[in-house]
XYZ file of C-alpha atoms in Angstrom:
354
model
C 97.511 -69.644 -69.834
C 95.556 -70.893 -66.646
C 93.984 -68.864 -63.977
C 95.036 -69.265 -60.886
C 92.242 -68.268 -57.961
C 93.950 -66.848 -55.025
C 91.399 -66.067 -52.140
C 91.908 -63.540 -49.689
C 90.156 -64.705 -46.181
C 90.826 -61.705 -43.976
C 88.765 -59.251 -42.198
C 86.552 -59.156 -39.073
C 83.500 -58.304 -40.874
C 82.287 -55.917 -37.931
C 78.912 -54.466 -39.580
C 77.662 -58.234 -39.550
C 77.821 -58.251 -36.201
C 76.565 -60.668 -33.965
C 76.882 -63.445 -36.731
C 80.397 -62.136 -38.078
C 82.577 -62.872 -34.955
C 86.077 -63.242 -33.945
C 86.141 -66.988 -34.108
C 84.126 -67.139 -37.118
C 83.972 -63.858 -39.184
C 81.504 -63.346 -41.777
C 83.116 -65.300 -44.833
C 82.983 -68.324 -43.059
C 79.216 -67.992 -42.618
C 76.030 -69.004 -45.097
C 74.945 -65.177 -45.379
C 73.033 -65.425 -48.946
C 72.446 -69.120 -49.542
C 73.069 -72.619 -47.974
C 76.946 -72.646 -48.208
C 79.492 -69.892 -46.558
C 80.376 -66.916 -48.324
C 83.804 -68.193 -48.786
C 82.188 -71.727 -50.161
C 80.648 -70.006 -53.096
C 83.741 -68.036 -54.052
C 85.733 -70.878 -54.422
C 82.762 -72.739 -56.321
C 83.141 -69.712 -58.583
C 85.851 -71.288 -60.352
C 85.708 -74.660 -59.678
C 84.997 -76.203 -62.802
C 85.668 -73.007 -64.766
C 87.002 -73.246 -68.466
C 90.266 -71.859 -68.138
C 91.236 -71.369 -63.892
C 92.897 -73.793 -62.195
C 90.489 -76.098 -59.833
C 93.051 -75.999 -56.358
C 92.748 -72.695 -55.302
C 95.705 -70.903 -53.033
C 93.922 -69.498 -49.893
C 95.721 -67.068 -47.661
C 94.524 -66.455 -44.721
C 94.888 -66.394 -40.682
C 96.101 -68.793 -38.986
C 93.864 -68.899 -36.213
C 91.020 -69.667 -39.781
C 93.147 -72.596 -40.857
C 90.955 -75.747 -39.599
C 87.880 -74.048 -40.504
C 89.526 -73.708 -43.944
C 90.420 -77.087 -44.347
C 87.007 -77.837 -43.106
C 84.892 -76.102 -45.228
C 86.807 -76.767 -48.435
C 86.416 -80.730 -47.264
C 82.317 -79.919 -47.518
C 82.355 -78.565 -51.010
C 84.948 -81.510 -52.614
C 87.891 -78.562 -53.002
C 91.728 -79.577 -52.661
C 93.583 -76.409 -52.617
C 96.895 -75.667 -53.500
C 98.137 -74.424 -50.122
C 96.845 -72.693 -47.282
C 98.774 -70.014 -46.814
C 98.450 -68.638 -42.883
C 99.502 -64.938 -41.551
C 100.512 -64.488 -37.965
C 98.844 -61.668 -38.466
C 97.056 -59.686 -40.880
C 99.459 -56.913 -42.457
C 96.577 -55.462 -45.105
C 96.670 -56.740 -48.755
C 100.365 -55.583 -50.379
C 101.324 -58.499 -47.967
C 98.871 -60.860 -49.345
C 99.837 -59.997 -53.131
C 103.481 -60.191 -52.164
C 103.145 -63.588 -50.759
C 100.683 -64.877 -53.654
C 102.766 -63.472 -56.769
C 105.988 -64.580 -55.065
C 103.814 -68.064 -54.179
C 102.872 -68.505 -57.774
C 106.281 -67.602 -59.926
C 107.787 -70.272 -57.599
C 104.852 -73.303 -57.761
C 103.456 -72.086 -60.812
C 105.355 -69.927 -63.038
C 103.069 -69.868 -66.119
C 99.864 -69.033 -64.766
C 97.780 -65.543 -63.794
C 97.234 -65.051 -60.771
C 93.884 -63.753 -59.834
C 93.621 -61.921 -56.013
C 89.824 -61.905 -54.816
C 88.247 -61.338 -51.668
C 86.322 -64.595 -50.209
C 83.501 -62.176 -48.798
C 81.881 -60.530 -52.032
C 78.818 -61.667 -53.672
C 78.638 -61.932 -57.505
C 75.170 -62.432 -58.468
C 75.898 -63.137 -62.064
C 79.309 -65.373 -62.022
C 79.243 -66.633 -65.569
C 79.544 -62.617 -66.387
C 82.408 -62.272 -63.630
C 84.314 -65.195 -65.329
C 84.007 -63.965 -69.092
C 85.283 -60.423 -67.854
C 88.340 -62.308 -66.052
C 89.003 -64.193 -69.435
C 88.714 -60.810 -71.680
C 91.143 -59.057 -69.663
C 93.957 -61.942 -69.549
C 95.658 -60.666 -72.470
C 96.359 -57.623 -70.597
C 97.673 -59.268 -68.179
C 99.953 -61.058 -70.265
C 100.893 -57.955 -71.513
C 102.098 -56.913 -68.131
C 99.288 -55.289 -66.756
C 98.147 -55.029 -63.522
C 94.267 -55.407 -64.051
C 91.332 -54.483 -61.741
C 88.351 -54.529 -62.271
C 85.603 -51.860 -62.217
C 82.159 -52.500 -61.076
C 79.381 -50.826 -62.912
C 77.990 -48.304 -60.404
C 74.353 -48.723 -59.969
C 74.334 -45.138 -57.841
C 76.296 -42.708 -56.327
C 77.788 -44.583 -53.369
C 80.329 -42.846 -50.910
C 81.091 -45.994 -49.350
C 83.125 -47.290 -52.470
C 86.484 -46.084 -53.877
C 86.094 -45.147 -58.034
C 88.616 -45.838 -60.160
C 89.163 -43.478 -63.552
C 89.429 -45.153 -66.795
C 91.914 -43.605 -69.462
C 93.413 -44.873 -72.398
C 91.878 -47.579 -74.209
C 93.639 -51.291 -74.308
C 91.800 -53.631 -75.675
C 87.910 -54.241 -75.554
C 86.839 -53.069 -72.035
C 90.058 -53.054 -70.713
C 92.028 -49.349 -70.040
C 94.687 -47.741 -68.597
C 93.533 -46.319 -65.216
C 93.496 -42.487 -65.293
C 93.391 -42.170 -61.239
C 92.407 -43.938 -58.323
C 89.923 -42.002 -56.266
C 89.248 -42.041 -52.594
C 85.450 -42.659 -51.264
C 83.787 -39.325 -52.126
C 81.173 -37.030 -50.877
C 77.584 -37.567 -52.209
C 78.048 -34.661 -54.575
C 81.750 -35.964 -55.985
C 79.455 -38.959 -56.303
C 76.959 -37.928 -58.040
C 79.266 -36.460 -60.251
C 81.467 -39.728 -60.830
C 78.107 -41.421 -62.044
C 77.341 -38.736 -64.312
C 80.406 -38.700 -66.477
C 80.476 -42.384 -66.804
C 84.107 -42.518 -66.853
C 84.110 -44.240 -62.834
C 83.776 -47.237 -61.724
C 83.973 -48.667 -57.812
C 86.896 -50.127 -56.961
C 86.042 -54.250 -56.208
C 89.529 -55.281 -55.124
C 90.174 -57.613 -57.697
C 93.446 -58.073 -59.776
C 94.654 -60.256 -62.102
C 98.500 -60.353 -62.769
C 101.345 -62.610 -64.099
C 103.639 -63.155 -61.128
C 106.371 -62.001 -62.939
C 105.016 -57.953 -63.203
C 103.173 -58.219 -59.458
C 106.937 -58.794 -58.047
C 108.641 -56.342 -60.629
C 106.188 -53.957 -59.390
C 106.179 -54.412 -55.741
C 110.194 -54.610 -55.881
C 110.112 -51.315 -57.740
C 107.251 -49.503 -55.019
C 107.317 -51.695 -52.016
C 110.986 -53.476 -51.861
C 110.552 -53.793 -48.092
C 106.921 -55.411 -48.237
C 108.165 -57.617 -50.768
C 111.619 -58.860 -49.005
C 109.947 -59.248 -45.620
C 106.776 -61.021 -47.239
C 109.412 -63.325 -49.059
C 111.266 -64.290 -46.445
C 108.159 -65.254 -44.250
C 107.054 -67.578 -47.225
C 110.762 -68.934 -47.905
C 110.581 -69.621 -43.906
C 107.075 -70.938 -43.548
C 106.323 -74.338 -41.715
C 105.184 -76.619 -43.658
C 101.959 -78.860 -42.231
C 100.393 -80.622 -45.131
C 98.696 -78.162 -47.213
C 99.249 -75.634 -44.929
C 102.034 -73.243 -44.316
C 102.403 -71.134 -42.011
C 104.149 -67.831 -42.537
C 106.973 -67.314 -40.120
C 106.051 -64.863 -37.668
C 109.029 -62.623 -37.013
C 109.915 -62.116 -40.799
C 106.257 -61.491 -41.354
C 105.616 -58.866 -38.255
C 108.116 -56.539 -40.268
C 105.793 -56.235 -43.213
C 104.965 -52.594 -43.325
C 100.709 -52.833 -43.055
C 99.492 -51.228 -45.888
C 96.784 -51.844 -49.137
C 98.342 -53.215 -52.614
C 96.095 -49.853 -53.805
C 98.760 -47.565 -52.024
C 101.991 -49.907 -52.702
C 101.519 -50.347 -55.910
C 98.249 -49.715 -58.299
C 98.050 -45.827 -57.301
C 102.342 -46.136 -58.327
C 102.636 -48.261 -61.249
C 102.113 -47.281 -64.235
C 101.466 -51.059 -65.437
C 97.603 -50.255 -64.106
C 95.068 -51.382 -66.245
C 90.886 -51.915 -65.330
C 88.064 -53.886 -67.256
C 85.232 -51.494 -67.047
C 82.351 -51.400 -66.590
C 81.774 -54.749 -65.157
C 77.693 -55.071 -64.441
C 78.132 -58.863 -62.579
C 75.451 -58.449 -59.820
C 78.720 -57.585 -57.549
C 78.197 -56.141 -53.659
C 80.818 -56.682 -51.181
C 77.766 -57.303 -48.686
C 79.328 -55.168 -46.260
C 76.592 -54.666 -43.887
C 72.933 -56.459 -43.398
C 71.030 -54.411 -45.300
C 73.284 -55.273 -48.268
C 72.740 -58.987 -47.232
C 69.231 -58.959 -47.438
C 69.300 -56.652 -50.820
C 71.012 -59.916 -52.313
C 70.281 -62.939 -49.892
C 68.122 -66.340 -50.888
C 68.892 -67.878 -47.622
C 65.892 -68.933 -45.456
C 65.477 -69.410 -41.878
C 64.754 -72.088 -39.909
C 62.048 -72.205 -39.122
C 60.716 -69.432 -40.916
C 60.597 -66.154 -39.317
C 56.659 -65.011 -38.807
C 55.957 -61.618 -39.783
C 52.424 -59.643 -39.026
C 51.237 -56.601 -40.501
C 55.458 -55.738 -41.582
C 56.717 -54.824 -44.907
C 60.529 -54.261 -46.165
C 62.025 -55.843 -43.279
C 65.209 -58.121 -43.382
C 65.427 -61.495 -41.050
C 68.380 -63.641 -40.115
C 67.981 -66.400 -37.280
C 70.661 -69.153 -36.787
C 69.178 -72.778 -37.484
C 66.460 -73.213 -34.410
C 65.427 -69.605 -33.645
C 62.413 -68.340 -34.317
C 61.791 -64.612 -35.009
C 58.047 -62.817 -35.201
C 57.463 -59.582 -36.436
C 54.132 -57.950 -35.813
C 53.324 -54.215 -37.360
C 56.774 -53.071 -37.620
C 58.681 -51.638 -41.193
C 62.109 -51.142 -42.702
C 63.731 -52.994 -39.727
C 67.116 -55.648 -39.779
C 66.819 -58.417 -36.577
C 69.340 -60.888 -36.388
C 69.135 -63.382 -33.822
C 72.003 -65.313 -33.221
C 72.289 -67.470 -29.663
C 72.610 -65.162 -26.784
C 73.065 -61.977 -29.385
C 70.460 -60.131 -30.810
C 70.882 -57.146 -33.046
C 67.465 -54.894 -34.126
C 68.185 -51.721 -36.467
C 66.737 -49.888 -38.983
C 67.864 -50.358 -42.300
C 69.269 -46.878 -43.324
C 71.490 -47.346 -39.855
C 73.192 -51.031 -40.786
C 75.948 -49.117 -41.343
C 76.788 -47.813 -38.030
C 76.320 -52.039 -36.568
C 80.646 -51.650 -36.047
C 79.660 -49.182 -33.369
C 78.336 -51.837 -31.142
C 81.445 -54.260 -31.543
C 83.792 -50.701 -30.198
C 81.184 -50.555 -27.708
C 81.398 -54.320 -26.776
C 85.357 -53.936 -26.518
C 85.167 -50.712 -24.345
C 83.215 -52.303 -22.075
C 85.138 -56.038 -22.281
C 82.354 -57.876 -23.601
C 84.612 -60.303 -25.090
C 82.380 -63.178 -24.876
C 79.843 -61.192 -27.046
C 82.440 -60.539 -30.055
């Protein structure tokens, strides 16, 4: 049974502020190596024993050109270029991709992924997805549960139970991002994982489950794929069936409801969702040009679009990213907090700076 890549390309990406913008958020950019973030996902599988080499993408539409564009660079065809409207959270997205697949391709998994995560060791990644496809078969739901290297509060954790097959469980309970000391004691028992955001599926169970938890996301997301405009490899979602899909995460609609929830656990693939620039430069090998000078610095993180130059002299544990008429300087234990300056941009109608 073939793998089938489905790559999820929303989200404004506001901690990567100024590079992440509206016209160009951060997937579309090369954050860790020569190629976009959304580039290397797709060159995850291309070539792959065992996943299908046209990837579906689902995206916005306002993204589609730059889609088609970028997939032109690397040599990819996809399957279709599926385009929201508007962005109505992920139930929407698995809707529209399970009810995609059991119609185009019946007999294949489909596997949901974000297009902005790194996975620093991909061969791992790709033997975990393999391990856990009979489960899937099976009618299974499967996530998959990162290894957690410490006791984050920015992730959720999801709760192995009952044992499958190899690394592959029931989940016990999803958990929402703790405190430091709920943490803490998630790492300790070494029963939690963080929640990546991955699932792999057979059409057939996503739709059973979503008809049987979310009947409404899955009519109204059906009916804006059965009504799509077709444009090549593109189709676009029709807008009015598609504005009356309740906006909520395929977590809530379904995996926290189902009791067909299953994760592969721990999974220790070199995985960050490189949600703000500290976490870039924790994983990055891209380098500027021309090289950023730095004097009398140490631990500091540098990120200058193609023809800027950035110099450093006696400063530590600082992020700059220079990009055009944008700068951004923090310290690294506040990359976190870069969204506030994109509210702050909006409040005072900045829009030429998002």
């Amino acid at each position: 049974m073939t793998i089938h890549p489905v790559i999820m390309c929303g989200g404004a990406g506001t901690r990567l502020w100024p590079v992440s913008n509206l016209a160009r958020p951060k997937q579309f950019h090369a954050l860790v190596s020569d190629k976009s973030v959304f580039q290397e996902t797709v060159l995850r599988f291309t070539g792959a024993e065992g996943f299908h080499q046209n990837p579906v993408i689902i995206s916005n539409a306002a993204y589609g050109d730059l889609i088609a564009h970028q997939l032109d660079e690397i040599g990819v065809t996809p399957a279709a270029i599926l385009l929201e409207p508007e962005g109505r959270n992920t139930a929407a997205v698995a809707a529209v991709a399970a009810r995609y697949l059991a119609d185009a391709f019946p007999e294949n998994l489909g596997l949901l992924v974000a297009s902005d995560h790194f996975i620093g060791r991909p061969e791992t990644f790709l033997a975990a997805v393999r391990a856990a496809t009979p489960a899937a078969k099976d009618g299974f739901i499967t996530t998959f549960g990162i290894a957690p290297s410490r006791p984050d509060t920015g992730f959720g954790y999801i709760q192995a139970g009952e044992t499958l097959d190899g690394q592959v469980a029931r989940v016990a309970a999803f958990r929402e991002k703790p405190d430091a000391e709920t943490a803490a004691a998630y790492l300790a028992s070494g029963a939690y994982s963080w929640n990546a955001g991955i699932f792999l599926f057979s059409p057939e169970t996503m739709l059973a489950e979503l008809a049987a938890h979310a009947p409404n996301i899955l009519a109204k997301s059906s009916e804006a794929l059965e009504r799509a405009y077709l444009d090549g490899a593109f189709r676009y979602l029709d807008a009015a069936a598609f504005a009356a899909v309740p906006s909520t995460s395929v977590d809530y609609a379904v995996m926290e409801r189902t009791r067909r929830a299953a994760v592969f656990a721990p999974l220790d693939c070199a995985w960050s969702d490189i949600g703000s620039w500290s976490m870039v430069g924790e994983v990055s090998s891209r380098a500027n040009s021309p090289a950023h000078i730095e004097i009398d610095c140490a631990d500091c993180t540098v990120h200058a679009a193609d023809g800027q130059l950035v110099a450093l002299v006696g400063v530590e544990g600082l992020i700059v990213v220079a990009d055009g008429n944008r700068i951004l300087i923090t310290r690294k234990d506040r990359s976190q907090d870069v969204g506030r300056v994109v509210k702050e941009l909006k409040l005072r109608d900045l829009k030429d700076f998002l």
